[in-house]
Coordinates of C-alpha atoms (C1' of nucleotides) in Angstrom, one line a residue:
Chain A
M1 CA -8.8 6.1 -45.2
R2 CA -9.0 7.9 -48.4
D3 CA -6.7 10.7 -49.6
I4 CA -7.6 14.3 -48.9
T5 CA -7.5 16.6 -52.0
T6 CA -6.8 20.3 -51.5
K7 CA -7.3 22.2 -54.4
I8 CA -6.3 26.0 -54.6
L9 CA -7.5 27.7 -57.9
L10 CA -6.5 31.0 -59.2
G11 CA -9.2 33.1 -60.9
D12 CA -12.5 34.9 -60.7
S13 CA -15.0 32.8 -58.7
K14 CA -17.6 33.6 -61.2
E15 CA -15.9 32.0 -63.9
V16 CA -13.9 29.2 -62.0
L17 CA -17.0 28.0 -60.3
K18 CA -18.5 27.1 -63.6
T19 CA -15.8 24.2 -63.9
L20 CA -17.1 22.6 -60.7
D21 CA -19.4 19.7 -60.7
D22 CA -23.3 20.1 -59.9
N23 CA -24.2 18.9 -56.4
S24 CA -20.7 18.1 -55.4
I25 CA -20.0 20.4 -52.4
D26 CA -21.1 19.8 -48.7
L27 CA -20.2 23.1 -47.2
I28 CA -19.5 26.5 -48.5
V29 CA -17.8 28.8 -46.0
T30 CA -16.5 32.1 -47.1
S31 CA -15.9 35.6 -46.1
P32 CA -16.4 37.7 -49.4
P33 CA -14.9 41.2 -49.8
Y34 CA -17.1 43.5 -48.2
A35 CA -18.5 46.6 -49.8
D36 CA -16.5 49.7 -49.6
R37 CA -16.6 53.0 -50.9
R38 CA -12.9 53.2 -51.1
K39 CA -12.2 51.6 -54.4
N40 CA -8.5 51.0 -54.3
T41 CA -8.8 48.5 -51.3
Y42 CA -9.0 44.7 -52.1
G43 CA -12.1 43.7 -53.9
G44 CA -13.7 47.1 -53.2
I45 CA -17.3 46.8 -54.6
A46 CA -19.5 49.8 -54.2
P47 CA -22.4 49.0 -51.7
E48 CA -25.1 49.9 -54.4
K49 CA -23.6 47.3 -56.8
Y50 CA -23.0 44.5 -54.4
V51 CA -26.0 42.5 -54.7
E52 CA -25.8 42.5 -58.6
W53 CA -22.1 41.6 -58.3
F54 CA -22.8 38.7 -55.8
L55 CA -25.8 37.1 -57.5
P56 CA -24.0 35.5 -60.4
I57 CA -21.7 33.8 -58.1
S58 CA -24.3 32.5 -55.6
E59 CA -26.0 31.2 -58.6
Q60 CA -23.1 29.1 -59.3
L61 CA -22.8 28.2 -55.5
F62 CA -26.4 27.0 -55.5
R63 CA -25.6 24.7 -58.5
V64 CA -22.4 23.1 -57.0
L65 CA -23.8 22.6 -53.6
K66 CA -25.3 19.2 -52.6
L67 CA -29.1 19.2 -51.6
T68 CA -27.8 18.2 -48.0
G69 CA -25.2 20.9 -48.0
T70 CA -25.0 24.2 -46.4
F71 CA -23.7 27.7 -47.4
I72 CA -22.2 30.0 -44.7
L73 CA -21.7 33.6 -45.5
N74 CA -19.6 35.8 -43.2
I75 CA -20.5 39.5 -43.8
K76 CA -21.0 42.8 -41.9
E77 CA -22.0 46.0 -43.3
K78 CA -19.8 49.2 -42.3
A79 CA -21.0 52.4 -40.9
D80 CA -21.3 54.7 -43.9
N81 CA -22.1 58.2 -43.6
G82 CA -23.3 57.7 -40.0
E83 CA -25.7 54.8 -41.0
R84 CA -25.4 51.1 -41.6
N85 CA -25.6 50.4 -45.0
T86 CA -28.6 48.1 -46.1
Y87 CA -26.9 46.2 -48.8
V88 CA -26.5 43.0 -46.6
L89 CA -30.3 43.1 -45.9
E90 CA -31.0 43.5 -49.6
L91 CA -28.5 40.5 -50.2
I92 CA -30.5 38.3 -48.0
L93 CA -33.8 39.1 -49.7
A94 CA -32.2 38.7 -53.1
L95 CA -30.6 35.3 -52.3
K96 CA -34.0 34.2 -51.0
K97 CA -35.5 35.1 -54.5
Q98 CA -32.7 33.2 -56.0
G99 CA -34.1 30.1 -54.4
W100 CA -31.9 29.8 -51.2
L101 CA -33.6 29.1 -47.8
W102 CA -32.4 31.7 -45.1
T103 CA -32.1 29.1 -42.4
E104 CA -30.3 31.0 -39.7
E105 CA -28.3 34.0 -38.6
F106 CA -25.5 33.3 -36.3
I107 CA -23.7 36.1 -34.3
W108 CA -20.1 36.0 -34.4
H109 CA -19.2 38.0 -31.2
K110 CA -15.6 39.2 -31.6
R111 CA -14.3 39.3 -28.1
N112 CA -11.5 41.5 -29.0
C113 CA -12.8 43.9 -31.7
Y114 CA -11.0 46.6 -33.3
P115 CA -10.2 49.5 -31.0
G116 CA -11.4 53.0 -31.5
K117 CA -13.9 55.8 -30.4
W118 CA -16.4 57.7 -32.2
P119 CA -18.9 60.4 -31.0
N120 CA -21.9 58.5 -32.2
R121 CA -21.2 54.9 -32.0
F122 CA -19.4 52.3 -30.1
R123 CA -16.9 49.7 -31.3
D124 CA -18.4 47.0 -33.6
A125 CA -18.0 43.8 -32.0
W126 CA -20.0 41.3 -34.1
E127 CA -20.4 40.0 -37.6
R128 CA -23.2 38.1 -39.4
M129 CA -22.7 34.5 -40.2
L130 CA -25.6 33.8 -42.5
Q131 CA -26.7 30.2 -43.1
F132 CA -28.4 29.3 -46.5
N133 CA -29.6 26.0 -47.6
K134 CA -31.1 24.4 -50.7
T135 CA -33.6 22.3 -48.8
R136 CA -34.8 21.8 -45.3
D137 CA -33.1 18.5 -45.1
F138 CA -29.5 19.4 -44.6
N139 CA -26.9 17.6 -42.7
M140 CA -26.1 18.8 -39.3
Y141 CA -23.8 17.1 -36.8
Q142 CA -24.5 18.8 -33.5
E143 CA -22.8 16.6 -31.2
T144 CA -19.4 17.6 -32.7
V145 CA -19.7 21.2 -31.3
M146 CA -21.0 20.6 -27.9
V147 CA -19.5 22.9 -25.2
P148 CA -18.8 22.4 -21.4
I149 CA -21.8 23.3 -19.3
G150 CA -22.1 26.8 -17.9
D151 CA -20.2 27.8 -14.5
W152 CA -23.5 27.7 -12.7
A153 CA -23.0 24.0 -12.6
N154 CA -19.9 24.1 -10.6
G155 CA -21.6 25.7 -7.8
R156 CA -24.9 23.9 -8.0
L157 CA -24.5 20.4 -9.5
K158 CA -21.7 19.2 -7.5
N159 CA -23.5 16.2 -6.2
L160 CA -25.9 15.8 -8.9
S161 CA -24.6 12.5 -10.3
E162 CA -26.6 10.0 -8.1
T163 CA -29.9 11.7 -8.3
D164 CA -29.8 12.7 -12.0
K165 CA -28.4 9.2 -13.0
I166 CA -31.6 7.7 -11.2
R167 CA -33.9 10.3 -12.7
D168 CA -32.6 9.7 -16.3
N169 CA -32.9 6.0 -16.0
S170 CA -36.4 6.0 -14.8
K171 CA -37.6 8.6 -17.2
S172 CA -36.3 6.3 -20.2
G173 CA -38.3 3.4 -18.8
S174 CA -35.8 0.6 -19.0
G175 CA -33.4 0.6 -16.2
F176 CA -30.6 -0.4 -18.2
G177 CA -28.7 0.6 -21.3
K178 CA -27.5 4.0 -20.2
N179 CA -25.0 5.0 -22.7
I180 CA -22.0 7.5 -23.2
S181 CA -24.2 10.2 -24.5
N182 CA -26.2 10.2 -21.5
W183 CA -23.2 10.6 -19.3
L184 CA -21.8 13.2 -21.7
R185 CA -24.9 15.3 -21.4
R186 CA -24.0 15.8 -17.9
S187 CA -21.1 17.9 -18.6
M188 CA -21.6 19.2 -22.0
V189 CA -24.4 21.2 -23.7
Y190 CA -25.4 22.3 -27.1
P191 CA -24.2 25.7 -28.1
T192 CA -26.4 28.6 -29.2
N193 CA -26.3 30.7 -32.3
V194 CA -24.0 33.2 -30.8
L195 CA -20.3 32.3 -31.3
Q196 CA -17.5 33.8 -29.3
F197 CA -14.2 33.8 -31.0
A198 CA -11.3 36.2 -30.8
T199 CA -10.2 37.7 -34.0
V200 CA -6.6 36.5 -34.8
C201 CA -4.4 39.0 -36.7
N202 CA -1.7 36.7 -37.4
N203 CA -1.7 37.9 -41.0
K204 CA -1.5 41.4 -41.6
N205 CA -1.3 41.2 -45.3
H206 CA -4.9 40.0 -45.9
S207 CA -7.7 42.5 -45.2
A208 CA -10.3 39.9 -44.0
A209 CA -9.3 38.4 -40.7
F210 CA -10.8 34.8 -40.4
P211 CA -9.8 33.1 -37.2
E212 CA -9.2 29.2 -37.6
E213 CA -11.9 28.6 -35.2
L214 CA -14.7 30.1 -37.3
P215 CA -14.4 27.8 -40.4
E216 CA -13.4 24.9 -38.1
W217 CA -16.7 25.2 -36.1
F218 CA -18.8 25.2 -39.2
I219 CA -16.8 22.4 -40.8
K220 CA -17.3 20.2 -37.7
L221 CA -21.0 21.1 -37.6
F222 CA -21.9 20.7 -41.3
T223 CA -19.5 18.0 -42.6
Q224 CA -18.0 14.8 -42.0
A225 CA -14.5 13.4 -42.7
N226 CA -13.9 13.2 -46.6
D227 CA -16.7 15.6 -47.3
W228 CA -15.9 18.5 -49.8
V229 CA -15.5 22.0 -48.4
L230 CA -15.5 25.1 -50.8
D231 CA -14.4 28.6 -50.3
P232 CA -14.9 30.8 -53.4
F233 CA -13.1 33.7 -51.7
L234 CA -10.2 32.0 -50.1
G235 CA -7.9 35.0 -49.2
S236 CA -4.8 33.8 -47.4
G237 CA -6.1 30.3 -47.3
T238 CA -7.5 29.7 -43.7
T239 CA -10.4 27.6 -44.9
S240 CA -8.2 25.4 -46.9
E241 CA -5.6 24.8 -44.2
V242 CA -8.3 24.0 -41.7
A243 CA -10.1 21.8 -44.0
Q244 CA -7.0 19.8 -44.7
R245 CA -6.1 19.5 -41.1
M246 CA -9.6 18.2 -40.3
G247 CA -9.5 15.6 -43.2
R248 CA -11.8 17.2 -45.5
N249 CA -11.4 17.7 -49.2
S250 CA -11.5 21.3 -50.2
I251 CA -11.5 23.8 -53.0
G252 CA -10.2 27.4 -52.5
I253 CA -10.6 30.1 -55.2
E254 CA -8.8 33.2 -55.2
I255 CA -8.2 36.0 -57.7
M256 CA -5.3 37.7 -56.4
P257 CA -2.0 35.7 -57.3
E258 CA -0.1 36.8 -54.1
Y259 CA -2.9 35.3 -51.9
V260 CA -3.0 32.0 -53.8
E261 CA 0.9 31.7 -53.3
M262 CA 0.3 32.5 -49.6
A263 CA -2.4 29.8 -49.4
K264 CA -0.4 27.2 -51.4
A265 CA 2.5 27.8 -48.8
K266 CA 0.3 26.8 -46.0
I267 CA -1.0 23.7 -47.8
V268 CA 2.5 22.2 -48.6
Q269 CA 2.5 18.5 -48.2
K270 CA 2.5 17.6 -44.4
E271 CA 4.5 14.7 -43.0
P272 CA 2.0 11.9 -43.7
S273 CA 0.7 10.7 -40.4
L274 CA -0.2 7.0 -39.7
F275 CA -3.6 7.2 -40.8
T276 CA -3.9 10.1 -43.4
H277 CA -2.2 10.9 -46.7
N278 CA -2.6 14.3 -48.1
K279 CA -2.7 14.8 -51.7
I280 CA -2.3 18.3 -53.1
A281 CA -3.5 19.6 -56.3
V282 CA -2.7 23.2 -57.1
Chain B
M1 CA -34.9 69.2 -8.9
R2 CA -38.1 69.3 -10.8
D3 CA -40.8 66.8 -10.6
I4 CA -40.8 63.7 -12.7
T5 CA -43.9 62.8 -14.6
T6 CA -44.8 59.3 -15.2
K7 CA -47.8 58.9 -17.6
I8 CA -49.6 55.5 -18.4
L9 CA -51.9 55.8 -21.1
L10 CA -54.5 52.9 -22.2
G11 CA -55.1 52.6 -26.0
D12 CA -54.0 51.9 -29.3
S13 CA -50.6 53.6 -30.0
K14 CA -51.5 54.5 -33.5
E15 CA -54.3 56.7 -32.0
V16 CA -52.8 57.6 -28.6
L17 CA -49.5 59.0 -30.1
K18 CA -51.4 61.6 -32.1
T19 CA -52.1 63.3 -28.9
L20 CA -48.5 64.0 -28.1
D21 CA -46.6 67.0 -29.1
D22 CA -44.2 67.3 -31.9
N23 CA -40.6 67.0 -31.1
S24 CA -41.1 66.3 -27.5
I25 CA -39.4 63.0 -26.8
D26 CA -35.7 62.4 -26.2
L27 CA -35.8 58.6 -26.3
I28 CA -38.2 55.9 -27.6
V29 CA -37.3 52.6 -26.4
T30 CA -39.9 49.7 -27.0
S31 CA -40.4 46.1 -27.7
P32 CA -43.4 45.8 -30.0
P33 CA -45.3 42.5 -30.2
Y34 CA -43.5 40.3 -32.7
A35 CA -44.9 38.9 -35.7
D36 CA -46.7 35.5 -35.3
R37 CA -48.6 33.0 -37.2
R38 CA -50.8 32.0 -34.3
K39 CA -53.7 34.5 -34.6
N40 CA -55.1 34.3 -31.1
T41 CA -52.0 35.0 -29.2
Y42 CA -51.5 38.4 -27.7
G43 CA -50.8 41.0 -30.4
G44 CA -50.5 38.2 -33.1
I45 CA -49.8 40.1 -36.4
A46 CA -49.0 38.0 -39.4
P47 CA -45.4 38.4 -40.6
E48 CA -46.7 39.5 -44.1
K49 CA -48.7 42.2 -42.6
Y50 CA -46.2 43.6 -40.0
V51 CA -44.5 46.3 -42.1
E52 CA -47.9 47.9 -43.1
W53 CA -49.0 47.6 -39.4
F54 CA -46.0 49.2 -38.0
L55 CA -45.6 52.2 -40.4
P56 CA -48.3 54.4 -39.3
I57 CA -47.1 53.9 -35.6
S58 CA -43.5 54.8 -36.7
E59 CA -44.7 57.9 -38.6
Q60 CA -46.1 59.1 -35.2
L61 CA -43.0 58.3 -33.5
F62 CA -41.0 60.3 -36.0
R63 CA -43.2 63.3 -35.4
V64 CA -42.9 63.2 -31.6
L65 CA -39.1 62.5 -31.4
K66 CA -36.8 65.3 -31.0
L67 CA -34.2 66.0 -33.7
T68 CA -31.6 65.0 -31.1
G69 CA -33.7 62.1 -30.0
T70 CA -33.2 58.2 -30.6
F71 CA -35.5 55.4 -31.3
I72 CA -34.5 51.9 -30.0
L73 CA -36.6 49.0 -31.6
N74 CA -36.2 45.4 -29.8
I75 CA -37.2 42.9 -32.3
K76 CA -36.3 39.4 -33.5
E77 CA -37.9 37.2 -36.3
K78 CA -38.8 33.8 -35.3
A79 CA -38.0 30.6 -37.3
D80 CA -40.9 29.9 -39.6
N81 CA -41.3 26.8 -41.6
G82 CA -37.5 26.1 -41.1
E83 CA -36.5 29.4 -42.2
R84 CA -35.9 32.9 -40.5
N85 CA -38.6 35.2 -41.6
T86 CA -37.5 38.4 -43.4
Y87 CA -40.1 40.8 -42.1
V88 CA -37.7 42.6 -39.8
L89 CA -35.2 43.2 -42.8
E90 CA -38.1 44.6 -44.8
L91 CA -39.1 46.7 -41.7
I92 CA -35.7 48.3 -41.6
L93 CA -35.8 49.1 -45.1
A94 CA -39.3 50.6 -45.0
L95 CA -38.4 52.7 -41.9
K96 CA -35.4 54.1 -44.0
K97 CA -37.8 54.9 -46.5
Q98 CA -39.9 56.7 -44.1
G99 CA -37.2 59.0 -43.3
W100 CA -35.3 57.4 -40.3
L101 CA -31.6 56.8 -40.2
W102 CA -30.7 53.3 -39.5
T103 CA -27.6 54.3 -37.3
E104 CA -26.7 51.0 -35.6
E105 CA -27.9 47.6 -34.8
F106 CA -26.9 46.5 -31.2
I107 CA -26.9 42.7 -30.3
W108 CA -28.6 41.6 -27.2
H109 CA -27.0 38.5 -26.1
K110 CA -29.2 36.6 -24.0
R111 CA -27.0 34.4 -21.8
N112 CA -30.2 32.4 -20.5
C113 CA -32.1 31.7 -23.7
Y114 CA -34.9 29.3 -24.0
P115 CA -33.9 25.7 -23.9
G116 CA -34.7 23.2 -26.5
K117 CA -33.2 20.9 -29.2
W118 CA -34.1 20.5 -32.8
P119 CA -32.4 18.6 -35.6
N120 CA -31.6 21.7 -37.7
R121 CA -30.8 24.5 -35.5
F122 CA -29.7 25.7 -32.1
R123 CA -31.1 27.8 -29.3
D124 CA -31.8 31.3 -30.4
A125 CA -29.7 33.4 -28.0
W126 CA -29.8 36.8 -29.3
E127 CA -32.2 39.6 -30.5
R128 CA -31.9 42.9 -32.4
M129 CA -31.8 46.2 -30.7
L130 CA -32.1 48.6 -33.7
Q131 CA -31.2 52.1 -33.4
F132 CA -32.9 54.7 -35.6
N133 CA -32.5 58.5 -35.6
K134 CA -34.0 61.6 -37.4
T135 CA -30.4 63.3 -37.8
R136 CA -26.8 62.4 -37.5
D137 CA -26.5 64.8 -34.7
F138 CA -28.2 62.9 -31.8
N139 CA -27.4 63.0 -28.0
M140 CA -25.1 60.4 -26.9
Y141 CA -23.7 60.1 -23.3
Q142 CA -21.1 57.4 -23.8
E143 CA -19.4 58.0 -20.4
T144 CA -22.5 56.9 -18.5
V145 CA -22.2 53.2 -19.7
M146 CA -18.6 52.7 -19.3
V147 CA -17.5 49.4 -18.0
P148 CA -14.3 48.3 -16.1
I149 CA -11.5 47.2 -18.6
G150 CA -11.6 43.6 -19.1
D151 CA -15.3 43.5 -19.0
W152 CA -15.4 43.3 -22.7
A153 CA -18.7 41.5 -22.6
N154 CA -20.5 44.8 -21.6
G155 CA -22.4 42.8 -18.9
R156 CA -22.0 43.0 -15.2
L157 CA -18.6 41.7 -14.0
K158 CA -20.1 38.8 -12.3
N159 CA -21.1 37.5 -16.0
L160 CA -17.5 36.8 -16.6
S161 CA -16.7 33.1 -16.4
E162 CA -13.6 31.9 -14.5
T163 CA -12.0 30.7 -17.9
D164 CA -12.6 34.2 -19.4
K165 CA -10.7 35.9 -16.5
I166 CA -7.7 33.5 -16.7
R167 CA -7.5 33.7 -20.6
D168 CA -7.8 37.4 -20.5
N169 CA -5.1 37.6 -17.8
S170 CA -2.8 35.4 -19.8
K171 CA -3.4 37.3 -22.9
S172 CA -2.3 40.5 -21.2
G173 CA 1.2 39.2 -21.1
S174 CA 2.6 39.3 -17.5
G175 CA 2.5 35.9 -15.9
F176 CA 1.5 36.6 -12.3
G177 CA -0.2 39.0 -10.1
K178 CA -3.3 39.7 -12.1
N179 CA -5.9 39.6 -9.7
I180 CA -9.2 41.6 -9.0
S181 CA -7.4 44.4 -7.4
N182 CA -5.4 44.9 -10.5
W183 CA -8.6 45.1 -12.5
L184 CA -10.2 47.6 -10.3
R185 CA -7.2 49.9 -10.6
R186 CA -7.5 50.0 -14.2
S187 CA -9.6 52.7 -15.9
M188 CA -13.0 52.3 -17.4
V189 CA -13.4 51.6 -21.3
Y190 CA -16.3 52.2 -23.4
P191 CA -18.5 49.1 -24.2
T192 CA -19.2 47.6 -27.8
N193 CA -22.3 47.1 -29.6
V194 CA -22.9 43.6 -28.1
L195 CA -24.8 43.6 -24.8
Q196 CA -25.2 40.8 -22.4
F197 CA -28.1 40.8 -20.2
A198 CA -29.9 37.9 -18.6
T199 CA -33.6 37.6 -19.1
V200 CA -35.7 37.8 -16.1
C201 CA -37.7 34.9 -15.0
N202 CA -39.8 35.6 -11.9
N203 CA -41.7 32.6 -10.7
K204 CA -44.3 34.8 -9.0
N205 CA -44.9 38.1 -10.7
H206 CA -46.2 38.2 -14.3
S207 CA -43.3 37.8 -16.7
A208 CA -41.6 40.8 -18.3
A209 CA -40.1 40.3 -21.8
F210 CA -37.6 43.2 -21.0
P211 CA -35.0 42.7 -18.3
E212 CA -34.5 46.1 -16.6
E213 CA -31.0 46.4 -17.5
L214 CA -31.9 46.8 -21.0
P215 CA -34.0 50.1 -21.0
E216 CA -31.8 51.3 -18.3
W217 CA -28.6 51.0 -20.4
F218 CA -30.2 52.9 -23.3
I219 CA -31.8 55.6 -21.0
K220 CA -28.4 56.2 -19.5
L221 CA -26.8 56.4 -22.9
F222 CA -29.3 58.6 -24.6
T223 CA -30.9 60.7 -22.1
Q224 CA -30.1 62.9 -19.0
A225 CA -32.2 63.6 -16.0
N226 CA -35.6 65.1 -16.7
D227 CA -35.6 64.1 -20.4
W228 CA -38.7 62.4 -21.8
V229 CA -38.9 58.8 -22.4
L230 CA -41.6 57.1 -24.5
D231 CA -42.6 53.3 -24.8
P232 CA -45.5 52.8 -27.2
F233 CA -45.7 49.1 -26.2
L234 CA -45.5 49.4 -22.6
G235 CA -46.5 45.8 -21.6
S236 CA -46.1 45.3 -18.1
G237 CA -44.4 48.6 -17.4
T238 CA -40.8 47.9 -17.2
T239 CA -39.7 51.0 -19.1
S240 CA -41.9 53.3 -17.0
E241 CA -40.6 52.0 -13.9
V242 CA -37.0 52.2 -14.9
A243 CA -37.5 55.7 -16.2
Q244 CA -39.1 56.9 -13.0
R245 CA -36.3 55.3 -10.9
M246 CA -33.7 57.1 -13.0
G247 CA -35.3 60.5 -12.8
R248 CA -36.6 60.8 -16.3
N249 CA -40.2 61.8 -17.4
S250 CA -42.0 59.0 -19.3
I251 CA -45.0 58.2 -21.3
G252 CA -46.0 54.6 -21.7
I253 CA -48.8 53.4 -24.0
E254 CA -50.5 49.9 -23.6
I255 CA -53.6 48.5 -25.4
M256 CA -54.4 45.8 -22.8
P257 CA -56.1 47.0 -19.7
E258 CA -54.7 44.4 -17.7
Y259 CA -51.1 45.4 -18.5
V260 CA -52.0 48.9 -17.8
E261 CA -53.2 48.1 -14.3
M262 CA -50.0 46.0 -13.8
A263 CA -47.8 49.0 -14.9
K264 CA -49.6 51.5 -12.8
A265 CA -49.1 49.3 -9.7
K266 CA -45.5 49.6 -10.3
I267 CA -45.6 53.3 -10.5
V268 CA -47.4 54.0 -7.3
Q269 CA -46.0 57.1 -5.6
K270 CA -42.7 56.1 -4.0
E271 CA -41.8 57.6 -0.9
P272 CA -40.1 60.8 -1.8
S273 CA -36.5 60.7 -1.4
L274 CA -34.5 63.7 -0.2
F275 CA -33.8 65.0 -3.7
T276 CA -36.5 64.0 -5.8
H277 CA -40.2 64.1 -5.9
N278 CA -42.4 61.9 -8.1
K279 CA -45.6 63.0 -9.7
I280 CA -47.8 60.4 -11.2
A281 CA -50.2 61.1 -14.0
V282 CA -52.1 57.9 -15.0
Chain C
dG1 C1' -26.4 34.2 8.9
dT2 C1' -24.4 31.8 4.9
dT3 C1' -24.5 28.2 1.7
dC4 C1' -26.9 24.6 -0.8
dC5 C1' -30.4 22.6 -3.3
dG6 C1' -35.1 21.9 -5.3
dC7 C1' -38.2 23.9 -8.5
dA8 C1' -40.5 26.8 -11.7
dT9 C1' -40.0 29.2 -15.8
dG10 C1' -38.8 31.8 -20.0
dA11 C1' -40.9 36.6 -27.1
dA12 C1' -38.5 28.7 -28.8
dT13 C1' -39.1 25.1 -32.4
dC14 C1' -40.1 20.9 -34.6
dG15 C1' -42.9 17.0 -36.0
dA16 C1' -46.9 14.5 -35.3
dT17 C1' -51.6 14.6 -34.9
dA18 C1' -56.3 16.3 -35.4
dG19 C1' -59.9 19.1 -37.8
Chain D
dA1 C1' -53.4 20.3 -49.0
dC2 C1' -53.5 23.5 -45.2
dT3 C1' -53.9 25.1 -40.7
dA4 C1' -54.4 24.8 -35.5
dT5 C1' -53.0 22.2 -31.3
dC6 C1' -49.9 19.4 -28.4
dG7 C1' -45.9 16.8 -26.6
dA8 C1' -41.1 16.5 -26.3
dT9 C1' -36.8 18.7 -26.1
dT10 C1' -33.6 21.6 -23.1
dC11 C1' -30.5 25.1 -19.8
dA12 C1' -29.5 29.4 -17.3
dT13 C1' -31.4 32.0 -13.6
dG14 C1' -33.9 33.7 -9.4
dC15 C1' -36.4 32.5 -5.4
dG16 C1' -37.4 30.2 -1.3
dG17 C1' -36.9 26.8 2.0
dA18 C1' -33.7 23.7 4.1
dA19 C1' -29.3 22.4 6.1

DNA sequence: GTTCCGCATGAATCGATAG
DNA sequence: ACTATCGATTCATGCGGAA
């Protein structure tokens, strides 16, 4: 097995990205700073300037992504003056104009969302996970994210094994050659485009809470071992940490020095296991 | 208690709506035909013409809605040539331009979505429930849709899987004794903006796109008894039926005569109960 | 009377085939 | 080349008949 490289780079993504090679990244997964009217929060970009701020960055992302690669953008517009702001919608349209295909919109359903009560709205329990691609022929490893079949099966499919085995064999024509995947399919099904992960607030310092399951799910789905993962807004380093643990090379970019330190601390050389050896370049 | 009026009108919404009074409707809840490339399907409007088709209708909707009223639009863009079409995003922007406030986007999470497998995407398990208003001061009766604590999914309690219950229990801290009776003793909490309803699939009757729970939830949330509910794309009549059952006056408009007949059949005079008397105007 | 099981059916999507 | 049609794929749910 080859070494895994985990790079953590300090600087402005717009500039640092220019140092990366063309068509070198398999998956970009990131949660950029959301637009915010309050200027003094981390990365506070005004909503009306968000698209113009993002486009030069996404232009570089387009350049460094492989043709078979995928770009996952986690974003959600806040309520602003009683309304949802439309800058995310405008960003999607602008990215399409830039050449991206808007392949899918996953929903991240946050089981335990932020508490609160307002007279005119309920708690916001979901965020957009927008999928963009350069071509229609991107890599997708669907079997890696299969989930147990729903509860209805417990009550209804207790004795399904014999009849279903027979039916499946006869359908395929040849009576032999049933493989593991056929057996697996009895208990596992493909997921949908609604993901349910709990938010994890293990890190109060960082403004964007990214539960590990989220990048992990997309890394499983869109990359294989030794592929390259990029997070241009690394924050406290969740994406890098997960990528390293999963045996993917990764590059994380972060503009705030204190976050870079935090991320590096997570990526310290782990005890080499029997089959992997982690190399760290920071 | 006053009589409940249930009007079902045959015709093109764009024209029929002109016969309604200004500022007379408390809630518009509808599921218009989605854009579709296939021309000969019911209501097939090409995606690129969708906004221009919808705006004259929404102009009338704006006129007839009370200042305190709400407009709920159920819509979802299909995958088209490997991409999600952007006409819904463009519609939101156009409605804002028309004077609507885009107050909220609820997610309808369909637990039983359409099956299927494709190399580049998973099953689509959600639809948009877009909320628009004329002003920031609209009526909202949040207490009417409260759910038992722990039912974070907003759905019926039976939707909770066993694992979810267990996980939720363990998360709450104490090790033992967390059973149903404890749940029931707890107070009620407000739901979130993610709704979980199963789609209905009758093998006998004609299929309804809309499960009853969906209009019911919004009618509870945004109207009181004797208020007026409008569905400009009534279809087989689910909205009218639910509104009548809940003691709301309603107007449904539908262009296809066979659907109008179906809707009328659902609205036949019910046996008057002790406290209500239904009047039907068709 | 419960519980269990078969079956039909969904606002789906893609790729191949046909006009 | 571009569009219409068709077959294959797949899973949660309600209904109805059977055990």
